[in-house]
Amino acid sequence: MIKLINASERHEARVGDWLQSAYLFSFADYYDPSNVQFGPLRVFNDDIVSSHSGFPLHPHADMEIVTILLDGEMTHKDSLGNESRLAAGEVQRITAGTGVTHSITNESDKEAHLLQLWFLPNKRGLAPSYEQMKVDFPDTKNKLVPLVTGQKVLEDVLFMNSNSTVYHATLGQGENIDFRTFKIRRSLIYVLDGSLVINSIEADRHDQIRLDDQEVVSIHATSAASLILVDVPALEVNY
């Protein structure tokens, strides 16, 4: 099965004058029982955070939280004692586990653009932990580059406690990528920019393609494009 979800179908939300979000799944005041999660992928938010604002200190538990900073910069602080700055092209993973509190704020003079993805962990009660990694997005041209994975440990890839992988890619016009998968897995592609044809389905900026029961996901760029691909198990036991 292949399902196209147009950009206009995302749930748009504003929080005060500091946050503009698009929710791909049920989140906060948006609830659709038919759109709660995709395998263990529970949250996928596309956020614009105004300058000198952000998410104040708040708690999480039993969740794998991935943040991909596309533009601007954010400052992270948590109850584990971590304090760091995320710049554009950096990726962060938090294992909330038994419980962690953190804040992520934009202390700069320009707005920041980030993606937040939350995964249900494959084991509960884990020790909280934190990782951060720099990714040179321009170097990902015409290939899928894993950013965070729980399928196997690779160099220069953040680890998460979910049998899932998040990839980033940029493609030049006319370029192609084939992602080989299995019918027991599912794929979600979110178009960040440009236009793609994915297994014969056309998708434009901020569209989603959700794919089930596929062995190959064929991606063709009809214009210069960038994307996030999330590969998840069709079923994953969450203890």
Phi, psi and omega in degrees: 000138176233127182236125174266129174241114183290155179305324182293345180271353174295151176274116180270136182219147174235138176243108183055218177251018187243343186224127172242122186232154168234123182261127175274338178228167178308131183196142177054239184276000179259122178223122175229111184300341179270359184220060182264319181200172180227097192058225178280355177286110186260329183223137170216103182244138175254109191245139167245119183249125180293162179295150176054047179203186177148191184273114181289176181307126181207157186264156170219156173209147175048055177209143171260117188247120181246128177240128178243116182268115183270327182204148178086204179211151180224153178247127181252135172222142180215171183285355175275354181096004178280139172216121184209161176253132174258126176254166179306133181092006178254152183234140181233142174231130175241126167266109183287323174051233183289351175139133177211147171246145180206163172230152174219114190230153178259103183263007182269180181266003179233158180290160180240147180239121182218157172250138175239124179238129178245133178242138170291131183286158177274002174207136179269164174072025179285158174290132178298146178204170188213139174218155178216145184212144175269134177235129177271089187306321179300333180282357179270014187297131175062027172206154176272124181247120179291134179258319180211140184209154170237006182281320173197155183275123178238158174292144176062030175228130176291148180258138171227159182269063175205141181281059188220162176219139175251126180244155171235147174209148166240142181232139171282158179305131179087355181278160184227148172225135171249122177256115182269128185223198182226154181294343178273004179240168182231152180230140173235127176245128177245120183277114179282318179207157174083197184226140182227158164242120185241111184047049176075004178256128180279137180220137181245184184309128177072006169284159174238147167238126176247128188236133175235153170059042180243152173254334177222133172252110182264124184242122179235130181268116175276345167213168177306134189213159170224155187205161167245131174243128178246121181253121185227159172287147176297324177226134174219128179284127177249111188286000000 
